[in-house]
Short mmCIF file of C-alpha atoms in Angstrom, two decimals:
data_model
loop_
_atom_site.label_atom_id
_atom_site.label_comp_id
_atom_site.label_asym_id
_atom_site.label_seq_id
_atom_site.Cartn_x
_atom_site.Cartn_y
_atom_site.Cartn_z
CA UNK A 335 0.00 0.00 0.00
CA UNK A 336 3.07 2.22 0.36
CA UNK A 337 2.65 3.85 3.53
CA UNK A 338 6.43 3.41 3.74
CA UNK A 339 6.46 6.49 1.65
CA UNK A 340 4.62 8.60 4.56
CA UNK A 341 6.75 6.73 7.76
CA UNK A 342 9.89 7.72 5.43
CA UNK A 343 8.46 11.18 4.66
CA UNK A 344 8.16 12.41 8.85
CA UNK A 345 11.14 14.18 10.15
CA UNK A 346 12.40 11.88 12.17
CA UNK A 347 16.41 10.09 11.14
CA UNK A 348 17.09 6.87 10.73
CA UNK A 349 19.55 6.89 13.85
CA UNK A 350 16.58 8.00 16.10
CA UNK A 351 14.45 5.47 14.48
CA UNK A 352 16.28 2.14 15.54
CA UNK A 353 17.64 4.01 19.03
CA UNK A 354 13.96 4.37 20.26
CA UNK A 355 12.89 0.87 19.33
CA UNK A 356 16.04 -0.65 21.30
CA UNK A 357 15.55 1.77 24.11
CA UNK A 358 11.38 0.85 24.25
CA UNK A 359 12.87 -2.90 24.26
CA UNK A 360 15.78 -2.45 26.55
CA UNK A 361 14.64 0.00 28.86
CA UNK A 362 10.78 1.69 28.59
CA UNK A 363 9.36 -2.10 28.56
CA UNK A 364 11.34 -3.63 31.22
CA UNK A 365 11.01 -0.77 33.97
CA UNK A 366 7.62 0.00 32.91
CA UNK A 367 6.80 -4.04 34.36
CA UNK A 368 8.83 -3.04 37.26
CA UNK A 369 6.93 -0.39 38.46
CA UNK A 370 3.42 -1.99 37.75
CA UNK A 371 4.75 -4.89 39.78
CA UNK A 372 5.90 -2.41 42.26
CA UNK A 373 2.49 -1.17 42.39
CA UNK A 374 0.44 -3.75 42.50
CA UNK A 375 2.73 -5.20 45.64
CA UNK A 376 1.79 -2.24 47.46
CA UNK A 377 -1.76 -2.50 46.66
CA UNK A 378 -1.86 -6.00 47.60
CA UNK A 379 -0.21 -6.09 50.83
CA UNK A 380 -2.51 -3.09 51.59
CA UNK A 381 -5.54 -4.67 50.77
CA UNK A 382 -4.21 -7.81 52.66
CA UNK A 383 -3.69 -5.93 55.58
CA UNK A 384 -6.89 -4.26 56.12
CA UNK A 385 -8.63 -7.64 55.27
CA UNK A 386 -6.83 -10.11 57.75
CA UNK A 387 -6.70 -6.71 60.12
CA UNK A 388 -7.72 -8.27 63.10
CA UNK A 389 -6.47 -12.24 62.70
CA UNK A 390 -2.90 -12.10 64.90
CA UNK A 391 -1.97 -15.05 62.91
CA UNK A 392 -2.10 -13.60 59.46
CA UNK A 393 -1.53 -10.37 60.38
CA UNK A 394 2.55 -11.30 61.97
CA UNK A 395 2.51 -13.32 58.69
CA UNK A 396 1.89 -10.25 56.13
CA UNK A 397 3.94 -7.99 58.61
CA UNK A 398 5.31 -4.92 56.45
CA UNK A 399 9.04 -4.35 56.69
CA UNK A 400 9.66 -0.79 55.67
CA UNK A 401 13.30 -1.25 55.64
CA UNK A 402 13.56 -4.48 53.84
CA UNK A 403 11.09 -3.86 51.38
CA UNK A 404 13.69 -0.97 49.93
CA UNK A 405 16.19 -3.03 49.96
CA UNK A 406 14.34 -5.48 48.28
CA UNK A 407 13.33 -3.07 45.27
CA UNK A 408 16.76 -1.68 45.35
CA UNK A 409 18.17 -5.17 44.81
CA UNK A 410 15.37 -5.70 42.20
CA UNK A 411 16.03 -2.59 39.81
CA UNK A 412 19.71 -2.60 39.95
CA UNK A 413 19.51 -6.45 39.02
CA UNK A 414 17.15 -5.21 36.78
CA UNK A 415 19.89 -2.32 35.11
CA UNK A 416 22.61 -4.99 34.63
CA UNK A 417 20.30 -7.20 32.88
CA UNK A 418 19.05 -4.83 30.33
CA UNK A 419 22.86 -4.15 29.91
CA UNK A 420 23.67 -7.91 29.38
CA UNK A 421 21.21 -8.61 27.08
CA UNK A 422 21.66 -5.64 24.99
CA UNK A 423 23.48 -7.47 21.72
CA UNK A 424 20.88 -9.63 21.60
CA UNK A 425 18.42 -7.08 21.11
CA UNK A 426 21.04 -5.12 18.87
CA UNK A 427 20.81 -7.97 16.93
CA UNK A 428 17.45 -8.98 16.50
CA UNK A 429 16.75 -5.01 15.32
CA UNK A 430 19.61 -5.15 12.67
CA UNK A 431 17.33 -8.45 11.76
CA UNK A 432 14.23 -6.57 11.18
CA UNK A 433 15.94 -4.32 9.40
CA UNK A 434 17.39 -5.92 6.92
CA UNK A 435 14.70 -8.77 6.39
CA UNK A 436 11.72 -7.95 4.37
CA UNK A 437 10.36 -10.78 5.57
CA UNK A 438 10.08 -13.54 7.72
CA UNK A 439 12.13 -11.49 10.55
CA UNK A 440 11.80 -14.46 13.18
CA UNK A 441 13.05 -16.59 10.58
CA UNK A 442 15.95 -14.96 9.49
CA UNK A 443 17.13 -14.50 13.15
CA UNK A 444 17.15 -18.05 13.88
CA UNK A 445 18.62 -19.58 10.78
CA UNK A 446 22.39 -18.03 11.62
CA UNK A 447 23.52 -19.43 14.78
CA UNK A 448 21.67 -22.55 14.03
CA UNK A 449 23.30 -23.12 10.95
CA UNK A 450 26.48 -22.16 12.73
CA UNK A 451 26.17 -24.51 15.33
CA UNK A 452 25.25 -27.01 12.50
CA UNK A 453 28.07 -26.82 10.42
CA UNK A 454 30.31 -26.40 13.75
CA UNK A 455 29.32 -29.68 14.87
CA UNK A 456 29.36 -31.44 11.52
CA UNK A 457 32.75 -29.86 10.36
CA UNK A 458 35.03 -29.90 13.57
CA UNK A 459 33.18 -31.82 16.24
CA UNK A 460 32.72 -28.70 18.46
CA UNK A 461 30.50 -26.68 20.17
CA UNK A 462 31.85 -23.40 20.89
CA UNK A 463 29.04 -21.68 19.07
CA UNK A 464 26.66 -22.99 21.48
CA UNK A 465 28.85 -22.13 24.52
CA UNK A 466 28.85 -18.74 23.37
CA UNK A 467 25.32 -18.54 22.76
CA UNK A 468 24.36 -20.36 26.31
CA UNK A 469 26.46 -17.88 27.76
CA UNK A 470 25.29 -15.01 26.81
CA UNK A 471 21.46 -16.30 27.17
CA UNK A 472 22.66 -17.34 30.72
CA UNK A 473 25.56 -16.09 31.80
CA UNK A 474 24.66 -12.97 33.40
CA UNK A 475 23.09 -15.05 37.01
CA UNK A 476 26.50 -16.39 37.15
CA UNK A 477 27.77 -12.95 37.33
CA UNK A 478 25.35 -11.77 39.50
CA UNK A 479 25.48 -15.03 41.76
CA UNK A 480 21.66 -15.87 41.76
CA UNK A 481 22.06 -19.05 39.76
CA UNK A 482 24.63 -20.47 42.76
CA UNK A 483 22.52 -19.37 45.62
CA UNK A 484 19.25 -20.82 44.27
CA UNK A 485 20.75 -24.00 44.06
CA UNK A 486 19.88 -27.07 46.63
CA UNK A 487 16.73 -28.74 48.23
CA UNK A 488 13.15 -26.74 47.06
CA UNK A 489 12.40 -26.04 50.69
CA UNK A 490 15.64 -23.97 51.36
CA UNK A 491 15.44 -21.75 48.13
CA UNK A 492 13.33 -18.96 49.82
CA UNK A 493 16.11 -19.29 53.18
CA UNK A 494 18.25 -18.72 50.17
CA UNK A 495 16.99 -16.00 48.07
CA UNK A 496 16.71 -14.53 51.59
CA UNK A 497 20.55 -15.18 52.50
CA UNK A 498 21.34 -13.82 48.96
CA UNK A 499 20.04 -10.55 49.29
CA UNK A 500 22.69 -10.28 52.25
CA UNK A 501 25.34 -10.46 50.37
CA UNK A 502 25.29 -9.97 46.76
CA UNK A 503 25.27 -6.64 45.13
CA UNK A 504 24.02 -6.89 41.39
CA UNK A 505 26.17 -3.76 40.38
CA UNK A 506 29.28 -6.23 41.14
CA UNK A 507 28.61 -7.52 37.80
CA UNK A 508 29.38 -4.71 36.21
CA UNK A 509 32.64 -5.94 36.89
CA UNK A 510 32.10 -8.90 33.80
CA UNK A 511 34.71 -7.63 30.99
CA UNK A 512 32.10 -9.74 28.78
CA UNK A 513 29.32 -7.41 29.67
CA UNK A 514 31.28 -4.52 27.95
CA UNK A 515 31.96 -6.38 25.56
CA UNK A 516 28.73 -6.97 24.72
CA UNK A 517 28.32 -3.27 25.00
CA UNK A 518 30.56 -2.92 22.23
CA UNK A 519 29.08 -5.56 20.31
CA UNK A 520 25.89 -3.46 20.48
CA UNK A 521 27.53 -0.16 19.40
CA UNK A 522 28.63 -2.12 16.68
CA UNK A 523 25.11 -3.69 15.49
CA UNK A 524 23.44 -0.18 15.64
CA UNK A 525 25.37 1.05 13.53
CA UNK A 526 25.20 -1.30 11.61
CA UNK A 527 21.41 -1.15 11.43
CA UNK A 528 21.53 2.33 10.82
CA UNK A 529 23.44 1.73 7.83
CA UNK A 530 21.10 -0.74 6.84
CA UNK A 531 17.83 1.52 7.19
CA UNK A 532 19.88 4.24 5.64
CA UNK A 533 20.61 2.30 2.60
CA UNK A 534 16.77 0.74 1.97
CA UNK A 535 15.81 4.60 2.14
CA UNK A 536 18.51 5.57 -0.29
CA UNK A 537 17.48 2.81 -3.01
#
């Protein structure tokens, strides 16, 4: 219907085009859950507390912790900040996708590293493609030491989400040369994308 003609014809550049979607993906989307789910646990403990007001049992049960409930969201959010930071090439990448596949984006952004880890396996008995990959999918509760704590018997793994508030600071991982890395990699892949939109406008 070429309405691409009258997206392409607003004043708006390519460069702020693909920085907006990653930062709705990376960053709008992300802390907009976090403060609904911030909201709604306020709402919820209130309206528990005025319901069970006057059972003792329930009432010591729900009991609101000022203190540790900002620690709690503070622990949350910055968790949530290094993340969004870790997983940032991956969303680099999936844009630079959709930008340069007229079709079939989900397609196109699967068939690479599956075909890589493919050929890897079939040509040199490997799997360092999939290491990579796993890593980067996973890597990041290594860093930030979740993955470690939560591990053991089901009944101790709210002792131990408990305990691992203690001690662990999520901003440590910002310590993870791969994390930068990633950054980089990012950089890299807008530009890239920009390049790409830039070039589909020019032809």
């Amino acid at each position: 219907d070429r309405s691409i003609l009258f997206w392409k014809s607003l004043p708006v550049s390519d460069a702020q085009t693909v920085l907006s979607k990653l930062i709705v993906a990376l960053a709008v989307v992300p802390l907009g859950v976090y403060v609904l789910t911030l909201a709604t646990d306020i709402a919820a403990s209130g309206i528990l507390a005025v319901r069970f007001r006057n059972s003792e049992f329930l009432r010591n049960l729900i009991r609101w912790d000022t203190g540790m409930w900002l620690h709690t969201q503070g622990f949350i959010l910055s968790a949530l900040v290094v993340v969004m930071l870790w997983y940032a090439p991956i969303a680099a990448y999936l844009l630079m996708v959709s930008a340069w596949a007229k079709r079939n984006v989900t397609l196109w952004a699967t068939i690479p590293p599956l075909l890589a880890l493919v050929v890897e396996r079939i040509a040199f008995h490997t799997n360092y493609v999939g290491e990579i990959l796993g890593y980067r999918l996973n890597g990041i509760w290594g860093s930030l030491g979740i993955e470690h704590e939560l591990t053991g018997k089901p009944d101790l793994v709210g002792q131990k989400v408990s305990a691992a508030m203690g001690h662990i600071s999520p901003l440590s991982a910002l310590q993870n040369v791969d994390l930068w890395l990633g950054l980089v990699v990012t950089v890299a892949l807008v530009w890239l994308t920009i390049r790409i939109r830039r070039h589909q406008t020019e032809s």
